[in-house]
């Protein structure tokens, strides 16, 4: 029996689900979210926003546009939730050679990067950190406390009876002309935002979404006394109270969400190359990044079912990408605007028709 009629069903409340529901809410659309806590990528993420790829000193895809939209998005959310979620700090990129320093100077001169890369080299002022070549400073960066944000937002939706904390069972979805029926809900459209959980979704699992497992360790080190983040072979992010988040690993093979001893050992070894003081591992987390075959987001309409959409493929950069793309997806659904071909799910539709 139908007891609730809504405009949208949303499946998944990670960064993608949060961004699209905020956008739909702004546009006066009603929705119900299903969330079963089967994926934790958005919860365990470092939450770092950084427009620069620090391996090669190049701008990330649409970095400037994403920063311009994402930061006001999180400020507004911070205000609505009455919780501090944005932390701003610079990233200090540790150099390994004179060549890297030279590459930095060249990059820092480029128009897209010059607002973010400090032209001056920074010498080391912390004797607990090993560096022969100093640092380059990346500005206007920081992190979002994604766990706190998602928990607080989840509570808001629960209060408004817009959240069902349960698994969405794809087999129970019925399509009746333009109407979708799921259990007691009747909806006009459905958006799947399941991250790597998309692999269980029989409507969209033709998309080549190769999960990439990431792990962080949390270490305690009273002697380290670091008040900035370091990017070396690992990222070291101060959390306060002598705690630091250290990571993350990248693993294309293991698709389980459990923390592993291999990753812990790898991270500990990398950390020892950067600092020369003792630390103790106090916690470890793991999640699967939803990474597409061509490393671009994957969003848009199902090839066959016109009121069915996906919003996925944010890889290792969901914090900046989700708020940037949510308005584009909403325009696509509600105003029929075109999506850029490089992110439109239609680029994979041959795979769907081949399979059916
Ligand atoms: C270790 C690690 C560190 C990272 N660090 C950063 C970082 O510093 N900055 C950054 O920008 N990005 C980072 N990322 C990447 C970022 O976490 C992802 O891009 C982002 O979380 C993807 O969000 P999502 O909403 O698409 O997917 P998810 O976070 O996976 O969310 C999908 C949600 O859908 C739910 N779901 C799935 N299937 C169902 C179903 N059938 N029924 C109900 N619910 C369902 C899941 O429980 C989950 O909550 C990191 C990732 C990892 C693993």
Short mmCIF file of C-alpha atoms and ligand atoms in Angstrom, two decimals:
data_model
loop_
_atom_site.label_atom_id
_atom_site.label_comp_id
_atom_site.label_asym_id
_atom_site.label_seq_id
_atom_site.Cartn_x
_atom_site.Cartn_y
_atom_site.Cartn_z
CA UNK A 1 0.00 0.00 0.00
CA UNK A 2 1.39 3.42 -0.97
CA UNK A 3 1.60 5.71 2.00
CA UNK A 4 4.15 8.24 0.83
CA UNK A 5 4.47 10.05 -2.52
CA UNK A 6 7.76 11.81 -3.27
CA UNK A 7 9.55 13.32 -6.25
CA UNK A 8 12.75 11.29 -5.73
CA UNK A 9 14.06 8.13 -4.15
CA UNK A 10 17.79 8.47 -3.39
CA UNK A 11 19.86 5.36 -2.73
CA UNK A 12 23.01 6.06 -0.68
CA UNK A 13 23.97 8.86 1.66
CA UNK A 14 27.70 9.38 1.15
CA UNK A 15 29.10 12.60 -0.32
CA UNK A 16 27.11 12.05 -3.53
CA UNK A 17 23.78 11.46 -1.76
CA UNK A 18 24.33 14.42 0.52
CA UNK A 19 25.15 16.81 -2.33
CA UNK A 20 22.23 15.81 -4.54
CA UNK A 21 19.65 15.85 -1.73
CA UNK A 22 20.78 19.35 -0.70
CA UNK A 23 20.36 20.48 -4.30
CA UNK A 24 16.92 18.88 -4.68
CA UNK A 25 15.80 20.40 -1.41
CA UNK A 26 16.85 23.85 -2.67
CA UNK A 27 14.71 23.28 -5.74
CA UNK A 28 11.66 22.36 -3.67
CA UNK A 29 11.71 18.65 -4.50
CA UNK A 30 10.70 15.97 -2.01
CA UNK A 31 12.70 12.78 -1.47
CA UNK A 32 13.30 9.70 0.65
CA UNK A 33 16.85 8.37 1.13
CA UNK A 34 17.77 4.70 1.62
CA UNK A 35 21.10 4.12 3.38
CA UNK A 36 22.35 0.75 4.64
CA UNK A 37 25.91 1.64 5.81
CA UNK A 38 27.39 -1.00 3.50
CA UNK A 39 30.05 1.42 2.16
CA UNK A 40 32.10 3.81 4.26
CA UNK A 41 34.31 5.68 1.79
CA UNK A 42 32.78 9.07 2.60
CA UNK A 43 33.05 8.44 6.34
CA UNK A 44 36.69 7.38 6.45
CA UNK A 45 37.91 9.91 3.86
CA UNK A 46 40.59 12.39 4.84
CA UNK A 47 38.08 14.96 3.62
CA UNK A 48 40.92 16.96 2.10
CA UNK A 49 40.12 19.65 -0.42
CA UNK A 50 43.14 20.42 -2.56
CA UNK A 51 42.97 21.55 -6.19
CA UNK A 52 46.50 20.42 -7.07
CA UNK A 53 47.79 16.96 -7.96
CA UNK A 54 50.86 16.91 -5.78
CA UNK A 55 52.69 14.11 -7.54
CA UNK A 56 53.09 16.07 -10.74
CA UNK A 57 52.19 19.66 -9.72
CA UNK A 58 49.27 19.87 -12.13
CA UNK A 59 45.73 21.18 -11.55
CA UNK A 60 43.13 18.50 -10.77
CA UNK A 61 40.21 18.15 -13.20
CA UNK A 62 38.07 21.38 -13.08
CA UNK A 63 39.81 22.21 -9.81
CA UNK A 64 39.16 25.96 -9.71
CA UNK A 65 35.48 25.58 -10.68
CA UNK A 66 35.04 22.90 -8.00
CA UNK A 67 36.66 24.99 -5.28
CA UNK A 68 34.45 27.98 -6.16
CA UNK A 69 31.30 25.91 -5.65
CA UNK A 70 32.31 23.42 -2.95
CA UNK A 71 33.57 25.82 -0.31
CA UNK A 72 30.39 27.95 -0.19
CA UNK A 73 28.40 24.69 -0.24
CA UNK A 74 30.14 23.41 2.91
CA UNK A 75 29.94 26.84 4.60
CA UNK A 76 26.18 26.86 4.09
CA UNK A 77 25.93 23.30 5.39
CA UNK A 78 28.08 24.17 8.40
CA UNK A 79 25.65 26.96 9.14
CA UNK A 80 22.53 24.81 8.67
CA UNK A 81 23.89 21.96 10.78
CA UNK A 82 25.32 24.32 13.42
CA UNK A 83 28.49 22.18 13.48
CA UNK A 84 32.07 23.05 12.58
CA UNK A 85 32.98 20.92 9.59
CA UNK A 86 35.51 23.03 7.62
CA UNK A 87 39.15 23.17 8.69
CA UNK A 88 41.55 25.33 6.70
CA UNK A 89 45.27 24.67 6.70
CA UNK A 90 48.12 24.70 4.19
CA UNK A 91 49.69 21.55 2.79
CA UNK A 92 53.49 21.39 2.86
CA UNK A 93 54.72 19.29 -0.05
CA UNK A 94 58.05 17.73 0.92
CA UNK A 95 60.63 17.87 -1.90
CA UNK A 96 62.83 14.90 -2.67
CA UNK A 97 65.32 16.61 -4.98
CA UNK A 98 66.49 19.86 -6.56
CA UNK A 99 64.64 18.81 -9.74
CA UNK A 100 61.38 18.72 -7.81
CA UNK A 101 62.04 22.19 -6.46
CA UNK A 102 62.61 23.41 -10.02
CA UNK A 103 59.40 21.72 -11.21
CA UNK A 104 57.57 23.50 -8.40
CA UNK A 105 58.80 26.92 -9.53
CA UNK A 106 57.71 26.22 -13.10
CA UNK A 107 54.25 25.06 -11.91
CA UNK A 108 53.83 27.99 -9.52
CA UNK A 109 54.17 30.37 -12.48
CA UNK A 110 51.26 28.85 -14.38
CA UNK A 111 48.02 30.89 -14.24
CA UNK A 112 45.84 27.98 -13.02
CA UNK A 113 48.25 27.04 -10.24
CA UNK A 114 49.71 30.37 -9.13
CA UNK A 115 46.82 31.15 -6.71
CA UNK A 116 47.56 27.88 -4.88
CA UNK A 117 51.33 27.30 -5.03
CA UNK A 118 53.55 29.59 -2.96
CA UNK A 119 56.48 30.88 -5.05
CA UNK A 120 58.87 30.73 -2.09
CA UNK A 121 60.44 27.55 -0.78
CA UNK A 122 59.75 26.85 2.88
CA UNK A 123 62.60 25.59 5.01
CA UNK A 124 61.99 23.05 7.75
CA UNK A 125 61.32 24.47 11.21
CA UNK A 126 60.36 21.18 12.89
CA UNK A 127 63.27 18.97 13.89
CA UNK A 128 60.95 15.92 14.11
CA UNK A 129 60.51 16.03 10.33
CA UNK A 130 63.21 14.80 7.98
CA UNK A 131 63.79 16.87 4.85
CA UNK A 132 66.89 17.80 2.87
CA UNK A 133 65.15 19.92 0.28
CA UNK A 134 62.44 21.78 2.19
CA UNK A 135 58.80 22.19 1.26
CA UNK A 136 56.49 23.87 -1.21
CA UNK A 137 53.39 25.39 0.37
CA UNK A 138 49.95 24.74 -1.14
CA UNK A 139 47.48 27.42 -0.06
CA UNK A 140 43.68 27.58 0.33
CA UNK A 141 43.50 23.91 1.22
CA UNK A 142 42.07 22.08 4.24
CA UNK A 143 39.63 19.36 5.10
CA UNK A 144 35.97 18.69 5.74
CA UNK A 145 35.08 16.55 8.74
CA UNK A 146 33.03 14.24 6.57
CA UNK A 147 32.10 11.82 9.35
CA UNK A 148 30.70 14.51 11.59
CA UNK A 149 28.97 16.19 8.64
CA UNK A 150 27.31 13.00 7.39
CA UNK A 151 26.21 11.93 10.87
CA UNK A 152 24.70 15.34 11.56
CA UNK A 153 22.99 15.48 8.16
CA UNK A 154 21.67 11.96 8.63
CA UNK A 155 20.08 13.00 11.92
CA UNK A 156 18.44 15.98 10.21
CA UNK A 157 16.93 13.72 7.56
CA UNK A 158 15.82 11.25 10.23
CA UNK A 159 14.00 14.02 12.12
CA UNK A 160 12.20 15.00 8.91
CA UNK A 161 11.38 11.35 8.19
CA UNK A 162 13.33 11.50 4.94
CA UNK A 163 15.72 8.66 5.76
CA UNK A 164 15.21 4.91 5.77
CA UNK A 165 18.23 3.27 7.39
CA UNK A 166 17.94 0.04 5.42
CA UNK A 167 19.20 -1.77 2.36
CA UNK A 168 17.57 -0.83 -0.94
CA UNK A 169 16.58 -4.10 -2.57
CA UNK A 170 16.78 -3.57 -6.35
CA UNK A 171 14.49 -6.51 -7.07
CA UNK A 172 11.59 -4.89 -5.25
CA UNK A 173 11.58 -1.75 -7.41
CA UNK A 174 8.55 -1.68 -9.69
CA UNK A 175 8.18 0.52 -12.75
CA UNK A 176 4.68 1.47 -13.69
CA UNK A 177 4.84 3.82 -16.69
CA UNK A 178 6.27 7.09 -15.37
CA UNK A 179 5.80 6.04 -11.77
CA UNK A 180 8.24 4.11 -9.58
CA UNK A 181 7.02 2.05 -6.68
CA UNK A 182 9.24 0.76 -3.91
CA UNK A 183 7.58 -0.82 -0.90
CA UNK A 184 5.27 1.92 0.45
CA UNK A 185 6.89 4.74 -1.56
CA UNK A 186 5.73 6.13 -4.87
CA UNK A 187 8.27 8.32 -6.69
CA UNK A 188 8.71 10.09 -10.00
CA UNK A 189 12.48 9.52 -10.26
CA UNK A 190 15.25 7.55 -8.60
CA UNK A 191 18.94 8.49 -8.23
CA UNK A 192 21.47 5.82 -7.29
CA UNK A 193 24.42 7.19 -5.26
CA UNK A 194 25.88 3.96 -3.88
CA UNK A 195 29.59 4.54 -4.44
CA UNK A 196 31.30 1.19 -4.99
CA UNK A 197 28.03 -0.44 -3.84
CA UNK A 198 26.87 0.17 -7.42
CA UNK A 199 28.41 -3.19 -8.26
CA UNK A 200 25.31 -4.80 -6.66
CA UNK A 201 22.92 -2.62 -8.69
CA UNK A 202 21.50 -4.68 -11.56
CA UNK A 203 20.40 -1.52 -13.43
CA UNK A 204 23.78 0.19 -13.51
CA UNK A 205 26.42 -2.44 -12.85
CA UNK A 206 27.39 -2.45 -16.53
CA UNK A 207 29.39 0.71 -15.67
CA UNK A 208 33.09 -0.11 -15.28
CA UNK A 209 33.49 1.03 -11.68
CA UNK A 210 36.80 -0.34 -10.39
CA UNK A 211 36.88 0.17 -6.66
CA UNK A 212 40.17 1.32 -5.20
CA UNK A 213 40.70 0.47 -1.56
CA UNK A 214 42.17 3.15 0.66
CA UNK A 215 43.38 2.84 4.25
CA UNK A 216 44.47 5.36 6.86
CA UNK A 217 46.14 4.86 10.21
CA UNK A 218 45.63 7.26 13.08
CA UNK A 219 48.81 7.68 15.13
CA UNK A 220 49.56 9.38 18.42
CA UNK A 221 52.89 11.20 18.64
CA UNK A 222 53.34 13.77 21.41
CA UNK A 223 56.87 14.53 20.16
CA UNK A 224 55.86 15.37 16.58
CA UNK A 225 54.26 18.76 17.31
CA UNK A 226 53.14 19.38 13.74
CA UNK A 227 50.67 22.19 13.07
CA UNK A 228 50.49 21.82 9.29
CA UNK A 229 49.80 18.92 6.93
CA UNK A 230 52.68 17.25 5.10
CA UNK A 231 52.48 15.53 1.75
CA UNK A 232 55.45 13.22 1.30
CA UNK A 233 55.18 9.55 0.30
CA UNK A 234 52.25 9.67 2.75
CA UNK A 235 49.93 12.45 3.82
CA UNK A 236 50.21 13.46 7.48
CA UNK A 237 47.27 15.46 8.75
CA UNK A 238 47.17 16.86 12.30
CA UNK A 239 43.90 16.08 14.12
CA UNK A 240 44.73 17.78 17.44
CA UNK A 241 45.60 16.19 20.81
CA UNK A 242 48.84 14.76 19.33
CA UNK A 243 46.85 12.62 16.89
CA UNK A 244 47.60 12.45 13.14
CA UNK A 245 45.84 10.82 10.24
CA UNK A 246 48.42 9.10 8.01
CA UNK A 247 47.66 7.71 4.58
CA UNK A 248 46.16 6.79 2.38
CA UNK A 249 47.00 3.59 0.53
CA UNK A 250 45.79 2.73 -2.98
CA UNK A 251 44.92 -0.89 -3.72
CA UNK A 252 43.13 -1.99 -6.90
CA UNK A 253 42.87 -5.66 -5.99
CA UNK A 254 41.37 -5.98 -2.53
CA UNK A 255 37.66 -5.02 -2.60
CA UNK A 256 36.95 -5.78 1.06
CA UNK A 257 36.35 -2.96 3.49
CA UNK A 258 38.39 -4.39 6.38
CA UNK A 259 41.65 -2.73 7.48
CA UNK A 260 44.72 -4.88 6.72
CA UNK A 261 48.05 -5.43 8.45
CA UNK A 262 49.83 -4.97 5.06
CA UNK A 263 48.49 -1.43 4.73
CA UNK A 264 49.36 -0.62 8.33
CA UNK A 265 52.93 -1.81 7.88
CA UNK A 266 53.27 0.08 4.60
CA UNK A 267 52.00 3.30 6.18
CA UNK A 268 54.16 2.92 9.27
CA UNK A 269 57.25 2.37 7.08
CA UNK A 270 56.44 5.44 4.97
CA UNK A 271 55.86 7.54 8.07
CA UNK A 272 59.23 6.52 9.50
CA UNK A 273 60.86 7.87 6.35
CA UNK A 274 59.37 11.29 7.06
CA UNK A 275 59.57 11.70 10.84
CA UNK A 276 62.25 10.79 13.35
CA UNK A 277 60.17 10.59 16.53
CA UNK A 278 58.17 7.77 18.09
CA UNK A 279 54.50 7.19 17.34
CA UNK A 280 51.84 4.67 18.26
CA UNK A 281 49.11 3.45 15.90
CA UNK A 282 45.80 3.93 17.73
CA UNK A 283 43.28 3.28 14.97
CA UNK A 284 42.96 2.21 11.34
CA UNK A 285 40.18 2.71 8.81
CA UNK A 286 39.50 1.47 5.28
CA UNK A 287 37.05 2.19 2.48
CA UNK A 288 36.61 1.65 -1.25
CA UNK A 289 36.92 4.67 -3.52
CA UNK A 290 34.42 4.50 -6.41
CA UNK A 291 36.80 4.90 -9.34
CA UNK A 292 35.61 4.61 -12.94
CA UNK A 293 37.56 3.03 -15.81
CA UNK A 294 38.39 6.41 -17.35
CA UNK A 295 38.80 8.18 -13.96
CA UNK A 296 35.93 10.59 -14.59
CA UNK A 297 32.66 10.89 -12.68
CA UNK A 298 29.78 8.83 -14.04
CA UNK A 299 26.34 10.41 -13.92
CA UNK A 300 23.10 10.73 -15.78
CA UNK A 301 20.13 8.84 -17.14
CA UNK A 302 19.81 5.08 -17.52
CA UNK A 303 19.95 4.01 -21.21
CA UNK A 304 16.51 2.35 -21.00
CA UNK A 305 14.62 3.64 -17.96
CA UNK A 306 14.14 7.36 -18.30
CA UNK A 307 13.35 8.17 -14.68
CA UNK A 308 16.42 6.38 -13.32
CA UNK A 309 19.80 8.09 -12.75
CA UNK A 310 23.23 7.42 -11.27
CA UNK A 311 25.64 9.82 -9.55
CA UNK A 312 28.98 8.14 -8.99
CA UNK A 313 32.65 7.70 -9.94
CA UNK A 314 34.18 10.41 -7.74
CA UNK A 315 37.33 8.38 -7.11
CA UNK A 316 39.65 10.04 -4.64
CA UNK A 317 38.15 13.51 -4.90
CA UNK A 318 34.52 13.31 -3.77
CA UNK A 319 34.75 16.28 -1.41
CA UNK A 320 35.21 18.77 -4.24
CA UNK A 321 33.45 16.92 -7.05
CA UNK A 322 30.09 16.10 -5.42
CA UNK A 323 28.94 19.68 -4.69
CA UNK A 324 30.22 20.82 -8.10
CA UNK A 325 28.28 18.20 -10.06
CA UNK A 326 25.04 18.02 -8.03
CA UNK A 327 23.56 21.19 -9.62
CA UNK A 328 24.50 19.88 -13.06
CA UNK A 329 22.70 16.59 -12.40
CA UNK A 330 19.65 18.43 -11.08
CA UNK A 331 19.57 20.65 -14.20
CA UNK A 332 19.89 17.56 -16.38
CA UNK A 333 16.95 15.84 -14.67
CA UNK A 334 14.68 18.83 -14.11
CA UNK A 335 15.55 21.05 -17.10
CA UNK A 336 16.79 18.44 -19.54
CA UNK A 337 20.12 20.24 -19.90
CA UNK A 338 22.95 18.30 -21.52
CA UNK A 339 25.74 16.77 -19.48
CA UNK A 340 29.30 17.11 -20.62
CA UNK A 341 30.13 13.96 -22.62
CA UNK A 342 33.18 13.14 -20.49
CA UNK A 343 31.02 12.63 -17.38
CA UNK A 344 27.76 11.42 -18.93
CA UNK A 345 26.99 7.77 -18.18
CA UNK A 346 25.87 7.45 -21.81
CA UNK A 347 29.56 7.01 -22.75
CA UNK A 348 29.20 3.44 -21.43
CA UNK A 349 25.83 2.62 -22.99
CA UNK A 350 27.23 0.23 -25.60
CA UNK A 351 28.19 -2.03 -22.69
CA UNK A 352 24.60 -1.99 -21.48
CA UNK A 353 23.05 -2.92 -24.84
CA UNK A 354 25.69 -5.58 -25.43
CA UNK A 355 24.76 -7.17 -22.13
CA UNK A 356 20.96 -7.11 -22.56
C1 LIG B 1 40.88 6.09 2.70
C2 LIG B 1 40.19 7.08 1.81
C3 LIG B 1 40.59 8.41 1.87
C4 LIG B 1 39.96 9.37 1.08
N1 LIG B 1 40.33 10.67 1.20
C5 LIG B 1 39.71 11.62 0.46
C6 LIG B 1 40.04 12.99 0.62
O1 LIG B 1 40.87 13.36 1.46
N2 LIG B 1 39.38 13.91 -0.16
C7 LIG B 1 38.43 13.54 -1.07
O2 LIG B 1 37.87 14.40 -1.77
N3 LIG B 1 38.09 12.24 -1.23
C8 LIG B 1 38.70 11.29 -0.49
N4 LIG B 1 38.37 9.97 -0.64
C9 LIG B 1 37.40 9.62 -1.68
C10 LIG B 1 35.99 9.89 -1.25
O3 LIG B 1 35.81 9.26 -0.02
C11 LIG B 1 35.00 9.38 -2.31
O4 LIG B 1 35.20 10.09 -3.51
C12 LIG B 1 33.55 9.59 -1.85
O5 LIG B 1 33.39 9.12 -0.56
C13 LIG B 1 32.56 8.91 -2.75
O6 LIG B 1 31.30 9.21 -2.25
P1 LIG B 1 30.00 8.43 -2.73
O7 LIG B 1 28.85 9.06 -2.03
O8 LIG B 1 29.97 8.36 -4.21
O9 LIG B 1 30.23 6.93 -2.24
P2 LIG B 1 30.18 6.28 -0.78
O10 LIG B 1 30.88 7.12 0.21
O11 LIG B 1 30.65 4.88 -0.94
O12 LIG B 1 28.64 6.31 -0.40
C14 LIG B 1 27.72 5.42 -0.94
C15 LIG B 1 26.64 5.16 0.10
O13 LIG B 1 25.62 4.34 -0.45
C16 LIG B 1 25.23 3.38 0.51
N5 LIG B 1 24.66 2.23 -0.23
C17 LIG B 1 25.27 1.49 -1.17
N6 LIG B 1 24.43 0.54 -1.65
C18 LIG B 1 23.26 0.69 -0.97
C19 LIG B 1 22.00 0.01 -1.02
N7 LIG B 1 21.75 -0.99 -1.87
N8 LIG B 1 21.03 0.42 -0.15
C20 LIG B 1 21.23 1.45 0.70
N9 LIG B 1 22.40 2.13 0.76
C21 LIG B 1 23.40 1.75 -0.06
C22 LIG B 1 26.52 3.06 1.26
O14 LIG B 1 26.28 2.54 2.53
C23 LIG B 1 27.21 4.43 1.31
O15 LIG B 1 26.90 5.16 2.49
C24 LIG B 1 38.94 8.98 0.18
C25 LIG B 1 38.54 7.66 0.12
C26 LIG B 1 39.14 6.71 0.94
C27 LIG B 1 38.66 5.29 0.90
#
